[in-house]
C-alpha positions as YAML, in Angstrom:
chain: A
units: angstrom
residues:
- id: 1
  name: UNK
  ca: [-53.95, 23.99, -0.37]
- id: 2
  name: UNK
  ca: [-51.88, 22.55, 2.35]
- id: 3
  name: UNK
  ca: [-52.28, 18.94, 0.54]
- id: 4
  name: UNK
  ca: [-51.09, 20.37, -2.61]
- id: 5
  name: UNK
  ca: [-48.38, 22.20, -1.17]
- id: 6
  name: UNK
  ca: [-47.41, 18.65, 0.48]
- id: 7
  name: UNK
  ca: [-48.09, 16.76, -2.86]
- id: 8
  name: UNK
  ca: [-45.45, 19.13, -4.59]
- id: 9
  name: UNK
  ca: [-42.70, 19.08, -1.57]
- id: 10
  name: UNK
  ca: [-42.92, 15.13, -2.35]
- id: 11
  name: UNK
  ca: [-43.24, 15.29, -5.85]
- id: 12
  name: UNK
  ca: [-39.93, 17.37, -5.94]
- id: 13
  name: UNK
  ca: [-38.18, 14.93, -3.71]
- id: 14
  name: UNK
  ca: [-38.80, 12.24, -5.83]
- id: 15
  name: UNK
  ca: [-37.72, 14.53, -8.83]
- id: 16
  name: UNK
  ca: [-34.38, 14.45, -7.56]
- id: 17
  name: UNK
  ca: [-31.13, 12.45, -8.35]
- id: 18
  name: UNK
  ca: [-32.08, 8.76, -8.25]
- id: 19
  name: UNK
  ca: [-28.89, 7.75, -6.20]
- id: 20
  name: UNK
  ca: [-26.33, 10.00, -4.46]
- id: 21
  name: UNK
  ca: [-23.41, 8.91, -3.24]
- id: 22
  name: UNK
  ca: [-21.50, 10.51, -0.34]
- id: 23
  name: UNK
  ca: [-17.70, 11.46, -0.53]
- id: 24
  name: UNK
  ca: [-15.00, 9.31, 0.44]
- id: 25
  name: UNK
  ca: [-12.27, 10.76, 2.69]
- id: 26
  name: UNK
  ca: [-8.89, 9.04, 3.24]
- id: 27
  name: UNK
  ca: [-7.33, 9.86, 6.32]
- id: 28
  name: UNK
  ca: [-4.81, 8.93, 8.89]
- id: 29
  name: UNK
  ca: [-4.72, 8.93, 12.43]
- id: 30
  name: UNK
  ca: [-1.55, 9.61, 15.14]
- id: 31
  name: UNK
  ca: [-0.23, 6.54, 14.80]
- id: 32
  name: UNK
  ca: [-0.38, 6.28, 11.05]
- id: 33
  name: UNK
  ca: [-3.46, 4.18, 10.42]
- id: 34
  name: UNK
  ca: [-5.24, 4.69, 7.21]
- id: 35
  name: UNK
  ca: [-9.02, 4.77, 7.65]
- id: 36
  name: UNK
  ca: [-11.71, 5.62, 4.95]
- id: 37
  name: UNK
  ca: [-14.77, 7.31, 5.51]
- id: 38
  name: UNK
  ca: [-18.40, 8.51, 4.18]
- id: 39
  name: UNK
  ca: [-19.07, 12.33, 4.30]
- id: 40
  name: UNK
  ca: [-16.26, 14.74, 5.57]
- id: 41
  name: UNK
  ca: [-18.70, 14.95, 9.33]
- id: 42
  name: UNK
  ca: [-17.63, 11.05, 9.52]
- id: 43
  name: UNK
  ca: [-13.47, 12.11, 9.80]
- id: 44
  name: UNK
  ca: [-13.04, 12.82, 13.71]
- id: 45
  name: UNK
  ca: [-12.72, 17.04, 13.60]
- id: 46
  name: UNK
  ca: [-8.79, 17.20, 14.62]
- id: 47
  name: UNK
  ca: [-8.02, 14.55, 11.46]
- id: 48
  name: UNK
  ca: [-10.43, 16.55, 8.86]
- id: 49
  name: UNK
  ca: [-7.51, 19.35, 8.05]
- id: 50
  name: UNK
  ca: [-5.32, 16.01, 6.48]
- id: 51
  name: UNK
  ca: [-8.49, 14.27, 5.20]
- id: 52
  name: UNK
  ca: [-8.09, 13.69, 1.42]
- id: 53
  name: UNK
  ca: [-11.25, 13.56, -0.75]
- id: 54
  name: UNK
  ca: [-11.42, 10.47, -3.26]
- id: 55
  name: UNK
  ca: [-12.63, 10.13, -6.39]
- id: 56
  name: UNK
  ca: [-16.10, 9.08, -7.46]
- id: 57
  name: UNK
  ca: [-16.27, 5.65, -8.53]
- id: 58
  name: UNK
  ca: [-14.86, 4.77, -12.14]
- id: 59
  name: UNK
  ca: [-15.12, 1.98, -14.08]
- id: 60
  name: UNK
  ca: [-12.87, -0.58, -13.54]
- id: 61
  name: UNK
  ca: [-9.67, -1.48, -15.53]
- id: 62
  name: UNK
  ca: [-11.37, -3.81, -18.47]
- id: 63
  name: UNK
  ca: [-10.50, -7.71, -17.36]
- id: 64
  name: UNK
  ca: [-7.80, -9.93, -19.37]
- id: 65
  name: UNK
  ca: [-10.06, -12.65, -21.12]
- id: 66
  name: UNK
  ca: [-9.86, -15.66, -19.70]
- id: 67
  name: UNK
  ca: [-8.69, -18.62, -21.87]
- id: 68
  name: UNK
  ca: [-11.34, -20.78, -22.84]
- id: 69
  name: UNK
  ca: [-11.36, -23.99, -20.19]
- id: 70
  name: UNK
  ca: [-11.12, -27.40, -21.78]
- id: 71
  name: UNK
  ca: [-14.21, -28.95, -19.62]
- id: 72
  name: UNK
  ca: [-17.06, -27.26, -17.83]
- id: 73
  name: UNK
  ca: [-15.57, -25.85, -13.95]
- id: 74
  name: UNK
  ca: [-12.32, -25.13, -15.31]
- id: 75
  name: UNK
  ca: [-10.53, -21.31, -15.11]
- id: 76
  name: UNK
  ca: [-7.26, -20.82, -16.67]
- id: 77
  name: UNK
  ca: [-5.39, -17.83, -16.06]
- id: 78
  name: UNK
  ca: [-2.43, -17.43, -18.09]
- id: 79
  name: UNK
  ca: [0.23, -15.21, -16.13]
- id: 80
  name: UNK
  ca: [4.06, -14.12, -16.98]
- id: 81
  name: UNK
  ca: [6.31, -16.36, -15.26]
- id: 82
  name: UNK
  ca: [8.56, -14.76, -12.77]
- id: 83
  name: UNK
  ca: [5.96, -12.11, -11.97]
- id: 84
  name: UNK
  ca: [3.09, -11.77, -9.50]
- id: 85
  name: UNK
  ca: [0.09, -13.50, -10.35]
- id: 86
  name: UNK
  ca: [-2.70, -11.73, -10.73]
- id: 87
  name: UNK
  ca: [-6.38, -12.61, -11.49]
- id: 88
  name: UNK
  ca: [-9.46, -9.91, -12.17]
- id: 89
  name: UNK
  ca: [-12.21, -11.11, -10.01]
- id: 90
  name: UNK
  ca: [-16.10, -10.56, -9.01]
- id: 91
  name: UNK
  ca: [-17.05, -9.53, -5.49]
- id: 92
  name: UNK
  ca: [-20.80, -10.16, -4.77]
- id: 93
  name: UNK
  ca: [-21.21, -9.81, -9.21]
- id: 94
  name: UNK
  ca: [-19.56, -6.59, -9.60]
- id: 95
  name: UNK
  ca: [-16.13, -5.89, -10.74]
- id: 96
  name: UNK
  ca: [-13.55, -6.76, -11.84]
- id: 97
  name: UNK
  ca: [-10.80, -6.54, -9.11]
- id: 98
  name: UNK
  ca: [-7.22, -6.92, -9.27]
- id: 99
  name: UNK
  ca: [-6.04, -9.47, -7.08]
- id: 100
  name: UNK
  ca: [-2.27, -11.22, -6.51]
- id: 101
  name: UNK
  ca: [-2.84, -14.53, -6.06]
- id: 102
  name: UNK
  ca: [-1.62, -15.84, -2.14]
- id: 103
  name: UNK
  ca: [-1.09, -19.39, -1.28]
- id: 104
  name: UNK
  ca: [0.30, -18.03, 1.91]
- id: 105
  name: UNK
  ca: [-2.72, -16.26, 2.65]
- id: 106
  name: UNK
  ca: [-5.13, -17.39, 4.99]
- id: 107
  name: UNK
  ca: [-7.47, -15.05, 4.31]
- id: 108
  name: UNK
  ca: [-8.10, -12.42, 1.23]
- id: 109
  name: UNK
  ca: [-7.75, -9.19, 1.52]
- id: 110
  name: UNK
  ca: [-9.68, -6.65, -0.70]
- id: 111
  name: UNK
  ca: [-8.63, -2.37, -0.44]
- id: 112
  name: UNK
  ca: [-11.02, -0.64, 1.20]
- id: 113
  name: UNK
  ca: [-11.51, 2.03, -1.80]
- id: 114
  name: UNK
  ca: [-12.21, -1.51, -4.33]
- id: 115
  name: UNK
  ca: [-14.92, -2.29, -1.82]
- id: 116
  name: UNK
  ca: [-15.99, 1.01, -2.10]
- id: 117
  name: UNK
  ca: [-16.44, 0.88, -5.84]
- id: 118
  name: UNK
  ca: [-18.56, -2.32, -5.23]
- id: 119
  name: UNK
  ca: [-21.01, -1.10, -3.31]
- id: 120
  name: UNK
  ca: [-19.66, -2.70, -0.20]
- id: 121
  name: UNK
  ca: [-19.48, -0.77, 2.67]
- id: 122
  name: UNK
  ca: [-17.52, -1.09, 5.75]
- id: 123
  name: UNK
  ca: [-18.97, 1.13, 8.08]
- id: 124
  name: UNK
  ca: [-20.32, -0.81, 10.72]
- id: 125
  name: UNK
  ca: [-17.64, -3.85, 10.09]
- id: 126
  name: UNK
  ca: [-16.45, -5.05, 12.92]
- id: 127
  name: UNK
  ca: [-12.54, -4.45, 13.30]
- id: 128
  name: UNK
  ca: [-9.52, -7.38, 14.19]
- id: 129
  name: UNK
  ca: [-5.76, -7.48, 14.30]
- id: 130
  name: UNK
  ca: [-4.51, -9.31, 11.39]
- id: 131
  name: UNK
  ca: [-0.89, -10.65, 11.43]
- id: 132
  name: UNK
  ca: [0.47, -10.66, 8.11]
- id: 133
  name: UNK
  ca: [4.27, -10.54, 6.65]
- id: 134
  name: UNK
  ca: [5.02, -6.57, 7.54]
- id: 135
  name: UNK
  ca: [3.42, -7.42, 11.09]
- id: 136
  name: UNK
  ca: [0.04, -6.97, 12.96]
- id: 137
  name: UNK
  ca: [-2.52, -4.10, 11.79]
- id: 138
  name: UNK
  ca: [-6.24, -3.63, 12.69]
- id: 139
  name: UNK
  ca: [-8.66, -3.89, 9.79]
- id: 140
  name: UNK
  ca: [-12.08, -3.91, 9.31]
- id: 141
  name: UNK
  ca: [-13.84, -7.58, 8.40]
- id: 142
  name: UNK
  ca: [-16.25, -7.81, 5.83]
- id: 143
  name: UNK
  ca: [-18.41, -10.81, 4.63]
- id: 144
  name: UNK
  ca: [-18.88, -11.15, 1.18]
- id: 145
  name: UNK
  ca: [-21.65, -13.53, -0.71]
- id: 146
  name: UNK
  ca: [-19.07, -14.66, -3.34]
- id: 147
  name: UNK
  ca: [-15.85, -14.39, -4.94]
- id: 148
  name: UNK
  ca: [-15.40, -15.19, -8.73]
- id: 149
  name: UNK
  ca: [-12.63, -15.82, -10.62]
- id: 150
  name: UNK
  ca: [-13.37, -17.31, -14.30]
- id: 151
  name: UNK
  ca: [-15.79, -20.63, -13.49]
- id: 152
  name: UNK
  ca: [-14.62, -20.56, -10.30]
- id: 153
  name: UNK
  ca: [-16.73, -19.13, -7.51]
- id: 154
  name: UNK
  ca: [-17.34, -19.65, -3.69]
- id: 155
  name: UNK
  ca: [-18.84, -17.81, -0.74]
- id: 156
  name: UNK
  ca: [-19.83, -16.79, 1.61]
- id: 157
  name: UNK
  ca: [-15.93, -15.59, 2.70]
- id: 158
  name: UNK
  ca: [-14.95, -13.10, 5.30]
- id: 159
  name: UNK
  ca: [-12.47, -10.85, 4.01]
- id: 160
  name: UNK
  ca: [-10.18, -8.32, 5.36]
- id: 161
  name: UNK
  ca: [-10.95, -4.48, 4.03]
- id: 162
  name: UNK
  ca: [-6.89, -3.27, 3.95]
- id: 163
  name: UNK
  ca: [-4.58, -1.65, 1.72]
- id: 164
  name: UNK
  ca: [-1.34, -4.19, 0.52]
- id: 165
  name: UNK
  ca: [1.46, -2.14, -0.65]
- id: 166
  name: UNK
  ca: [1.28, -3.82, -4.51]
- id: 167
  name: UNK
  ca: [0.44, -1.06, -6.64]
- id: 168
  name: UNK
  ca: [-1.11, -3.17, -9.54]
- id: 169
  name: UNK
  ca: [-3.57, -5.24, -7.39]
- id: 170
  name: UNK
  ca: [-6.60, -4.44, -4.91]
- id: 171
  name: UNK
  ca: [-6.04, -6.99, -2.82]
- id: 172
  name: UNK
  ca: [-4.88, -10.45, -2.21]
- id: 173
  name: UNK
  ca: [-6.42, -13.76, -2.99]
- id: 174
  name: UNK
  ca: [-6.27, -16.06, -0.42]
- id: 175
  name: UNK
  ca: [-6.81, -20.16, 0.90]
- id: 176
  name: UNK
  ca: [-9.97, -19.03, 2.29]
- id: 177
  name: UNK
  ca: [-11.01, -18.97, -1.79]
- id: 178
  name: UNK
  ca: [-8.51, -21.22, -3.39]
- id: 179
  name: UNK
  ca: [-9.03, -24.22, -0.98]
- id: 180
  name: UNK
  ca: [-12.52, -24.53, -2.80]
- id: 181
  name: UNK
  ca: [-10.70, -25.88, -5.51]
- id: 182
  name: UNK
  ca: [-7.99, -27.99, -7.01]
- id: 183
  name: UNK
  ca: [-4.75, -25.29, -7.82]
- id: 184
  name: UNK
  ca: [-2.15, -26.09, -10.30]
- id: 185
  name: UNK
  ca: [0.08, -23.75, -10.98]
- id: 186
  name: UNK
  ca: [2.47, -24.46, -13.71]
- id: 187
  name: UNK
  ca: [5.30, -22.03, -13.96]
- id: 188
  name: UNK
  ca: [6.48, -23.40, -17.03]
- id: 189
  name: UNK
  ca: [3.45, -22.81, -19.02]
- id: 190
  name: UNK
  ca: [2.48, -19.77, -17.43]
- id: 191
  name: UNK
  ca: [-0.76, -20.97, -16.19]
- id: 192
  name: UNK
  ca: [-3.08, -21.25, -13.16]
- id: 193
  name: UNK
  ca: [-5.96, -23.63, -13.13]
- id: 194
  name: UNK
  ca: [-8.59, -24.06, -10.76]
- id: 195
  name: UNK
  ca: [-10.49, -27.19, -10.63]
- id: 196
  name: UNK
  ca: [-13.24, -28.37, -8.91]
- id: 197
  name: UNK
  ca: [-12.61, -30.42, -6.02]
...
């Protein structure tokens, strides 16, 4: 009987949901710091009154087609002169993600909440200053296998989990993906392409 009363306490396990996921909290600290966490119990007890739950996962905006590249290993990304440029891209496969294009950029920089909704965690990431044009922040580091844009793919990249205060992108594409590849961008035309080096 006890076997059976075993089998069933398993049984009913496995019965449940296939995959749970935990809530994401937003919250900030004293000094103003942003920080996102798993599970409610992960927010340090005097910051969980101000902790804001996030939404579940959604799908993501559907990506702009690309324009169809003249030779094998070329992207085109057509963009409005004048404006930011921004490109949907892959992280590890899954996406797309918003991201401004940054010559200026050492280093890209992906939203923690877009990682999130990749299946990318950054709970155990190890944290660093990083100096940018509104000054120096801490921010987690995450590795990635690959970033895609189009044809255009490299990895493994380190990439900085942190919000950028552009409300239309998740992040910033940097050198540490665009030096993988020839860039032209011609204002005139309204085009980007990346080229194999």
């Amino acid at each position: 009987m006890r076997r059976l009363g075993s089998l069933l306490m398993v049984l009913a396990i496995l019965a449940g949901p296939a995959s749970t996921q935990a809530q994401m909290f937003r919250w900030t600290d004293e000094r103003g710091r942003v920080y996102y966490s798993e599970g409610l119990d992960s927010v340090p007890e005097r910051f969980r009154p101000t902790a804001k739950p996030l939404l579940y996962p959604t799908a993501p905006p559907p990506s702009e087609p690309l324009k169809p590249a003249a030779r094998p290993g070329i992207t085109k990304i057509p963009f409005k002169p004048g404006s930011p440029i921004v490109v949907n891209a892959k992280v590890n496969g899954g996406g797309p993600v918003a991201l401004m294009l940054d010559t200026g950029a050492d280093t890209s920089v992906i939203a923690p909440l877009a990682l999130w909704r990749l299946g990318i965690s950054t709970w155990f990431a190890p944290r660093a200053d990083v100096r940018g044009a509104t000054g120096t922040t801490r921010a987690d580091v995450v590795q990635v296998q690959s970033i895609e844009v189009g044809d255009a793919k490299a990895g493994p990249l380190v990439v900085i989990a942190h919000d950028i205060e552009f409300q239309n992108a998740d992040g910033l594409l940097g050198r540490d993906f665009l030096n993988h590849f020839n860039v032209n961008i011609d204002t005139t035309a309204g085009m980007v392409i990346l080229s194999p080096r």
